[in-house]
Amino acid sequence: MTLLASARQQWLANPRRDLLAGTVVALALIPEAIAFSIIAGVDPAVGLYASFVIAVTIAFVGGRPAMISAATGAMALLMVTLVRDHGLEYLFAASILCGVFQIVIGLLKLGRYIKFVSRSVMTGFVNSLAILIFLAQMPELIGANWQTFALVGAALVIIYGFPRLTRAVPSPLVAIVLISAFVMMTGLDVRTVGDMGQMPSTLPMFHLPAVPLTWETFAIIAPISATLAFVGLLESLLTANLIDDLTDTPSNKDRETRGQGIANILSPLFGGMAGCAMIGQSIINVTSGARGRLSTLWAGLFLLFLILVLQDWVARIPMAALVAVMIMVSIGTFDWGSVLKLRSTPFQSSIVMLATTMTVVATHDLSKGVVLGVILSAVFFMRKVGKTVVVEEIETPEDGVLRYRISGQLFFASADVFAAAFEHHGNPKRVEIDMTDAHLWDLTGVAAVDKVVFRYRRQGAEVEVIGMNAAGQTLVDRVGRHDKDHLPVGLSH
């Protein structure tokens, strides 16, 4: 009964909103899929079939309800060289291997480690995507006639103004329908979806990649597949985190990882390329009211219906209407508070956010920006934690006796601070180091304790280390020297 209730909640909690939101997403997917196919150097059908197959598949096997996955620009950029040098069939094979890699990662339950991506990196990721989404609309506006700008402005007025009247229908859908109807009635000379490329007219057919099953083929596609798997999972899991926050609901990252792999295996078997989650379309879906898997399934199914049955009508949709929708997405995606609060935000957090944003925008590569952000976060964290170890000298009435109380975390980043905090003069007869409030983490921490103990021993002092917890003592027993190598005076416990 619990499984049935969960399935009903994920699929049928609000079918009307899910269907309407999925309709908007399907319309927005068409020009994007065509554009990404052009980037990858393949026929528009490859991107459109991929978007259909991936969206339908991920609706069932994904771990984040209401998230949209399809062909994406981040993945398409990685395919250019492979398609150019080896052809489309090798792209299909690489996409399948990408899916295999992702399933393995999911089975190893590595998807959960996305939680170690800091909030600053997430903010930089979101802001950079918002900027890239906006910049992606510029080719439709630069050099365009005044009618195009007027239509974009009118569509934005509808998008932001219609919710004041009613929220029963998503305002982006209303904008697309009204602007399209106006252009068809007036015959305005503006770019339409049909100008983007020829849409397919047949159902996707099952197709095995026509490549030799040799180690040479594997050597050609494996590096590309591994990169596709990494970039795809990175974008998908970060997008899942964003949708989690927007909907205040959790998602299963390991299931999402496996689901992306399954979708990327099926896509090339039906003439598509590998894909991943799309932050723009996911935002459209959620802000249009979608919360369930039905929205993702319908987006894929309605996309196929549009390109096969209604393609003549779809081809006449003005790009200006879709550009307005994507501008709305970019404005809504950007975290404006992160800019307004730059002065009040910790300096290191701001550096991480800005570095992530600028790297992604400069390179158009999400993975480079996020990896740089994660590295900077780790460096700043280690510097901060490295200063948290405190060595406090305790006064004692006994002559020649020194007592120290250690608190904090002792590991490679704090080892030097720990060792430098001891006074190694005065020739004490006895030294007591109390580590009750400290935790020993790694080999460098053990080496720091060895260093301090041996320094005092060389002065002829008796050294006692007390209060070490079980984990720290186990580490010392395995790799420490101060409790085994006895210099002038032995260590007592």
PDB file of C-alpha atoms in Angstrom, residues 410 435 440-454 457 465 468 470-487 491 493:
ATOM      1  CA  LEU A 410      44.518  17.064  13.948  1.00  0.00           C
ATOM      2  CA  MET A 435      44.144  14.698  23.685  1.00  0.00           C
ATOM      3  CA  LEU A 440      43.457  12.333  15.148  1.00  0.00           C
ATOM      4  CA  TRP A 441      42.490  11.804  11.502  1.00  0.00           C
ATOM      5  CA  ASP A 442      45.400  10.766   9.293  1.00  0.00           C
ATOM      6  CA  LEU A 443      49.064   9.785   8.883  1.00  0.00           C
ATOM      7  CA  THR A 444      50.229  13.406   8.892  1.00  0.00           C
ATOM      8  CA  GLY A 445      48.526  13.946  12.246  1.00  0.00           C
ATOM      9  CA  VAL A 446      50.244  10.865  13.688  1.00  0.00           C
ATOM     10  CA  ALA A 447      53.581  12.104  12.316  1.00  0.00           C
ATOM     11  CA  ALA A 448      53.008  15.468  14.054  1.00  0.00           C
ATOM     12  CA  VAL A 449      52.476  13.716  17.404  1.00  0.00           C
ATOM     13  CA  ASP A 450      55.632  11.647  16.797  1.00  0.00           C
ATOM     14  CA  LYS A 451      57.555  14.831  16.030  1.00  0.00           C
ATOM     15  CA  VAL A 452      56.507  16.568  19.239  1.00  0.00           C
ATOM     16  CA  VAL A 453      57.141  13.504  21.434  1.00  0.00           C
ATOM     17  CA  PHE A 454      60.599  12.819  19.982  1.00  0.00           C
ATOM     18  CA  ARG A 457      62.539  12.912  24.459  1.00  0.00           C
ATOM     19  CA  VAL A 465      50.075  11.053  25.690  1.00  0.00           C
ATOM     20  CA  MET A 468      43.314   9.611  22.826  1.00  0.00           C
ATOM     21  CA  ALA A 470      39.778   4.632  20.155  1.00  0.00           C
ATOM     22  CA  ALA A 471      39.983   5.668  16.487  1.00  0.00           C
ATOM     23  CA  GLY A 472      43.072   7.798  17.077  1.00  0.00           C
ATOM     24  CA  GLN A 473      44.749   5.097  19.202  1.00  0.00           C
ATOM     25  CA  THR A 474      44.111   2.498  16.492  1.00  0.00           C
ATOM     26  CA  LEU A 475      45.787   4.776  13.937  1.00  0.00           C
ATOM     27  CA  VAL A 476      48.765   5.322  16.240  1.00  0.00           C
ATOM     28  CA  ASP A 477      49.085   1.588  16.894  1.00  0.00           C
ATOM     29  CA  ARG A 478      49.208   0.946  13.153  1.00  0.00           C
ATOM     30  CA  VAL A 479      51.551   3.685  11.894  1.00  0.00           C
ATOM     31  CA  GLY A 480      52.871   5.674  14.884  1.00  0.00           C
ATOM     32  CA  ARG A 481      56.477   5.525  16.052  1.00  0.00           C
ATOM     33  CA  HIS A 482      56.482   7.322  19.387  1.00  0.00           C
ATOM     34  CA  ASP A 483      54.876   4.359  21.185  1.00  0.00           C
ATOM     35  CA  LYS A 484      57.315   1.872  19.626  1.00  0.00           C
ATOM     36  CA  ASP A 485      60.697   3.566  19.097  1.00  0.00           C
ATOM     37  CA  HIS A 486      62.001   4.560  22.513  1.00  0.00           C
ATOM     38  CA  LEU A 487      64.648   7.256  22.458  1.00  0.00           C
ATOM     39  CA  LEU A 491      56.798   6.684  26.484  1.00  0.00           C
ATOM     40  CA  HIS A 493      50.722   5.042  28.934  1.00  0.00           C
TER      41      HIS A 493
END
